[in-house]
CSV table of C-alpha atoms in Angstrom, one decimal:
chain,number,residue,atom,x,y,z
A,1,SER,CA,0.0,0.0,0.0
A,2,ALA,CA,1.0,3.7,-0.3
A,3,VAL,CA,3.5,4.9,2.3
A,4,ILE,CA,2.2,7.9,4.1
A,5,SER,CA,4.6,10.1,6.0
A,6,GLN,CA,3.1,12.6,8.4
A,7,LYS,CA,4.9,15.2,10.5
A,8,PRO,CA,5.2,16.3,13.2
A,9,SER,CA,4.4,13.1,15.0
A,10,ARG,CA,3.5,15.1,18.1
A,11,ASP,CA,3.5,18.6,19.4
A,12,ILE,CA,2.6,20.6,22.4
A,13,CYS,CA,1.2,24.0,21.6
A,14,GLN,CA,0.0,27.1,23.4
A,15,ARG,CA,-3.6,28.3,23.2
A,16,GLY,CA,-4.2,30.8,20.4
A,17,THR,CA,-1.3,29.5,18.2
A,18,SER,CA,-1.5,27.5,15.0
A,19,LEU,CA,0.1,24.3,13.9
A,20,THR,CA,0.5,23.0,10.3
A,21,ILE,CA,0.7,19.2,9.8
A,22,GLN,CA,2.3,17.9,6.7
A,23,CYS,CA,1.3,14.7,4.8
A,24,GLN,CA,3.5,13.2,2.1
A,25,VAL,CA,2.5,10.1,0.0
A,26,ASP,CA,5.0,8.0,-2.0
A,27,SER,CA,2.7,7.8,-5.0
A,28,GLN,CA,0.1,9.9,-6.7
A,29,VAL,CA,-3.3,9.6,-5.1
A,30,THR,CA,-6.6,11.2,-6.1
A,31,MET,CA,-8.3,11.1,-2.7
A,32,MET,CA,-6.7,12.4,0.5
A,33,PHE,CA,-8.6,12.9,3.7
A,34,TRP,CA,-7.9,14.4,7.1
A,35,TYR,CA,-9.4,12.8,10.2
A,36,ARG,CA,-9.5,13.7,13.9
A,37,GLN,CA,-9.5,11.3,16.7
A,38,GLN,CA,-10.3,12.9,20.1
A,39,PRO,CA,-9.2,11.0,23.2
A,40,GLY,CA,-11.1,7.8,23.7
A,41,GLN,CA,-13.2,8.5,20.6
A,42,SER,CA,-13.4,7.1,17.1
A,43,LEU,CA,-12.4,8.8,13.9
A,44,THR,CA,-14.2,11.9,12.5
A,45,LEU,CA,-13.7,13.1,9.0
A,46,ILE,CA,-12.6,16.8,8.9
A,47,ALA,CA,-12.4,17.3,5.2
A,48,THR,CA,-11.5,15.9,1.8
A,49,ALA,CA,-8.4,17.5,0.3
A,50,ASN,CA,-8.9,18.2,-3.4
A,51,GLN,CA,-6.0,18.8,-5.7
A,52,GLY,CA,-6.3,22.1,-7.4
A,53,SER,CA,-9.4,23.3,-5.6
A,54,GLU,CA,-10.8,24.0,-2.2
A,55,ALA,CA,-11.1,21.3,0.3
A,56,THR,CA,-14.6,19.8,1.1
A,57,TYR,CA,-15.4,20.2,4.8
A,58,GLU,CA,-17.7,18.0,6.9
A,59,SER,CA,-20.4,19.5,9.0
A,60,GLY,CA,-18.9,21.1,12.1
A,61,PHE,CA,-15.6,21.9,10.5
A,62,VAL,CA,-14.8,25.2,8.7
A,63,ILE,CA,-12.0,26.5,6.5
A,64,ASP,CA,-11.0,29.3,8.8
A,65,LYS,CA,-10.3,26.9,11.6
A,66,PHE,CA,-8.8,24.0,9.6
A,67,PRO,CA,-7.3,25.4,6.3
A,68,ILE,CA,-6.1,22.7,4.0
A,69,SER,CA,-3.7,22.8,1.1
A,70,ARG,CA,-3.3,20.2,-1.7
A,71,PRO,CA,-0.7,21.6,-4.1
A,72,ASN,CA,-0.2,18.2,-5.9
A,73,LEU,CA,-1.2,14.6,-5.9
A,74,THR,CA,1.3,13.5,-3.3
A,75,PHE,CA,1.2,16.2,-0.6
A,76,SER,CA,-1.3,18.0,1.7
A,77,THR,CA,-1.2,20.1,4.8
A,78,LEU,CA,-3.7,20.7,7.5
A,79,THR,CA,-3.5,23.8,9.7
A,80,VAL,CA,-5.2,23.9,13.1
A,81,SER,CA,-5.7,27.6,13.7
A,82,ASN,CA,-6.2,29.6,16.9
A,83,MET,CA,-5.9,26.4,19.0
A,84,SER,CA,-7.8,25.8,22.2
A,85,PRO,CA,-7.5,22.8,24.6
A,86,GLU,CA,-10.5,21.3,22.8
A,87,ASP,CA,-8.3,20.8,19.7
A,88,SER,CA,-6.1,18.3,21.6
A,89,SER,CA,-6.5,15.2,19.4
A,90,ILE,CA,-4.7,12.9,17.1
A,91,TYR,CA,-4.9,14.2,13.5
A,92,LEU,CA,-4.6,11.6,10.8
A,93,CYS,CA,-3.9,12.0,7.1
A,94,SER,CA,-5.3,9.2,4.9
A,95,VAL,CA,-5.5,8.1,1.3
A,96,ILE,CA,-7.5,5.7,-0.8
A,97,ASP,CA,-5.1,3.4,-2.6
A,98,ASN,CA,-7.1,1.6,-5.2
A,99,ARG,CA,-4.1,-0.6,-6.1
A,100,GLU,CA,-5.0,-2.5,-3.0
A,101,GLY,CA,-8.6,-3.0,-3.8
A,102,VAL,CA,-11.7,-0.8,-4.2
A,103,GLY,CA,-12.0,2.0,-1.7
A,104,LYS,CA,-9.4,0.9,0.8
A,105,LEU,CA,-8.3,3.7,3.1
A,106,PHE,CA,-4.8,3.8,4.6
A,107,PHE,CA,-3.6,6.1,7.3
A,108,GLY,CA,-0.4,8.0,8.1
A,109,SER,CA,1.2,7.6,11.5
A,110,GLY,CA,-0.7,10.5,12.9
A,111,THR,CA,0.0,13.7,14.8
A,112,GLN,CA,-0.6,13.8,18.5
A,113,LEU,CA,-1.5,17.4,19.4
A,114,SER,CA,-1.8,18.7,22.9
A,115,VAL,CA,-2.9,22.3,23.5
A,116,LEU,CA,-2.2,23.9,26.8
B,1,GLN,CA,-29.1,6.2,16.2
B,2,LYS,CA,-25.4,6.1,15.4
B,3,GLU,CA,-24.5,5.3,11.8
B,4,VAL,CA,-22.1,2.5,12.8
B,5,GLU,CA,-22.4,0.9,16.2
B,6,GLN,CA,-20.0,-1.3,18.1
B,7,ASN,CA,-19.9,-2.5,21.6
B,8,SER,CA,-17.1,-0.6,23.3
B,9,GLY,CA,-16.0,-3.6,25.4
B,10,PRO,CA,-13.6,-4.5,26.6
B,11,LEU,CA,-14.0,-8.0,25.2
B,12,SER,CA,-11.8,-10.3,27.2
B,13,VAL,CA,-10.9,-13.8,25.8
B,14,PRO,CA,-8.2,-16.3,26.8
B,15,GLU,CA,-5.3,-17.0,24.5
B,16,GLY,CA,-6.2,-19.5,21.8
B,17,ALA,CA,-9.9,-18.7,21.9
B,18,ILE,CA,-12.0,-17.2,19.2
B,19,ALA,CA,-12.8,-13.5,19.6
B,20,SER,CA,-16.0,-12.3,18.0
B,21,LEU,CA,-16.4,-8.6,17.3
B,22,ASN,CA,-19.7,-7.2,16.0
B,23,CYS,CA,-20.9,-4.1,14.2
B,24,THR,CA,-24.2,-2.9,12.9
B,25,TYR,CA,-24.8,0.0,10.5
B,26,SER,CA,-27.8,2.1,9.6
B,27,ASP,CA,-27.4,2.9,5.9
B,28,ARG,CA,-28.9,0.2,3.8
B,29,VAL,CA,-27.2,1.2,0.6
B,30,SER,CA,-23.7,0.7,2.1
B,31,GLN,CA,-21.6,-1.5,-0.2
B,32,SER,CA,-18.1,-1.6,1.4
B,33,PHE,CA,-17.1,-2.7,4.9
B,34,PHE,CA,-13.8,-2.7,6.6
B,35,TRP,CA,-12.2,-3.7,9.9
B,36,TYR,CA,-9.2,-1.8,11.3
B,37,ARG,CA,-7.0,-2.6,14.2
B,38,GLN,CA,-5.6,0.2,16.3
B,39,TYR,CA,-2.9,-0.3,18.9
B,40,SER,CA,-2.7,2.2,21.7
B,41,GLY,CA,-0.9,5.3,20.5
B,42,LYS,CA,-0.8,4.1,16.9
B,43,SER,CA,-2.8,4.9,13.8
B,44,PRO,CA,-5.5,2.4,12.4
B,45,GLU,CA,-4.3,-0.5,10.3
B,46,LEU,CA,-6.6,-2.1,7.7
B,47,ILE,CA,-6.9,-5.8,8.4
B,48,MET,CA,-10.0,-6.9,6.4
B,49,SER,CA,-12.4,-5.7,3.8
B,50,ILE,CA,-15.6,-7.3,2.6
B,51,TYR,CA,-18.0,-6.3,-0.1
B,52,SER,CA,-20.6,-9.1,-0.5
B,53,ASN,CA,-22.7,-11.2,1.8
B,54,GLY,CA,-21.1,-14.2,3.4
B,55,ASP,CA,-17.7,-14.9,4.9
B,56,LYS,CA,-14.2,-13.8,3.8
B,57,GLU,CA,-11.2,-15.5,5.4
B,58,ASP,CA,-7.7,-14.2,5.6
B,59,GLY,CA,-5.4,-16.2,7.9
B,60,ARG,CA,-6.8,-16.2,11.4
B,61,PHE,CA,-9.3,-13.5,10.5
B,62,THR,CA,-12.8,-14.0,9.1
B,63,ALA,CA,-15.1,-11.2,8.2
B,64,GLN,CA,-18.8,-11.9,7.9
B,65,LEU,CA,-21.4,-9.7,6.2
B,66,ASN,CA,-25.2,-9.9,6.3
B,67,LYS,CA,-26.6,-6.9,4.4
B,68,ALA,CA,-30.2,-7.9,5.1
B,69,SER,CA,-29.6,-7.6,8.8
B,70,GLN,CA,-27.1,-4.7,8.4
B,71,TYR,CA,-24.5,-6.6,10.4
B,72,VAL,CA,-20.8,-7.2,9.9
B,73,SER,CA,-18.6,-9.1,12.2
B,74,LEU,CA,-14.9,-10.1,12.6
B,75,LEU,CA,-13.8,-13.4,14.0
B,76,ILE,CA,-10.2,-13.9,15.2
B,77,ARG,CA,-9.2,-17.5,15.6
B,78,ASP,CA,-6.5,-18.7,17.9
B,79,SER,CA,-6.4,-15.3,19.6
B,80,GLN,CA,-2.9,-14.1,20.7
B,81,PRO,CA,-2.0,-11.5,23.3
B,82,SER,CA,-0.6,-9.5,20.4
B,83,ASP,CA,-4.2,-9.2,19.1
B,84,SER,CA,-5.1,-7.0,22.1
B,85,ALA,CA,-6.1,-3.7,20.5
B,86,THR,CA,-9.1,-1.7,19.6
B,87,TYR,CA,-10.9,-2.9,16.5
B,88,LEU,CA,-12.8,-0.3,14.4
B,89,CYS,CA,-15.6,-1.2,12.0
B,90,ALA,CA,-15.9,1.2,9.1
B,91,VAL,CA,-18.7,1.4,6.5
B,92,ARG,CA,-18.6,3.3,3.3
B,93,GLY,CA,-21.5,5.6,2.9
B,94,SER,CA,-22.3,7.7,-0.1
B,95,TYR,CA,-18.7,9.0,-0.4
B,96,LYS,CA,-17.0,8.8,2.9
B,97,LEU,CA,-15.9,6.1,5.3
B,98,ILE,CA,-17.8,6.2,8.6
B,99,PHE,CA,-16.2,4.6,11.6
B,100,GLY,CA,-17.7,3.0,14.7
B,101,SER,CA,-16.4,3.8,18.1
B,102,GLY,CA,-14.4,0.6,18.3
B,103,THR,CA,-14.3,-2.5,20.5
B,104,ARG,CA,-11.4,-3.0,22.8
B,105,LEU,CA,-10.1,-6.6,22.7
B,106,LEU,CA,-8.0,-8.0,25.5
B,107,VAL,CA,-6.5,-11.4,25.0
B,108,ARG,CA,-5.4,-13.0,28.3
B,109,PRO,CA,-2.2,-15.1,28.3
């Protein structure tokens, strides 16, 4: 399957600051997604990162808070803006790799974010 | 009603036993179903996919799907302590993958 590199792997940030998470894939993929996993919870889709156009956000997530870039078919960034302690979560980049079968989603190693 | 429901557990089984993990979903038009394993502090790892009714076996894992009952399960035979993890059921809706809250499995040596 596609190799997905995500960085940073973890960070501790101050309230009110912003953090940009990078996701690099070793092959070109059409579909890239950003998920959030809050402590003890399951995964929630934040947005679909579209190459060459604005990201598509899920209900409850807005571009001002979570701006996303997708400059090409192998790279994306997610920024968590104006952070508060409620943003403390694991953020996961994921891709669909159809070489492995229809619609299979694979995850990067994640970014553990703690906001003080 | 949640879109994908799982018992949170923990499900505790002795080493060598069969672990049975269950999942129900609400969207009748769902066509793709997945099981992920997530170790503490790690990202989810895809272990099984199933697209049609019946059983699909891969090594010690068997996924079972019953679309009429909107039910998907994962059986782990000869459970090992290394299988102790949270297992996430995921169902593809119209365009996105929807995850259950996960079942924590503990395999006792």
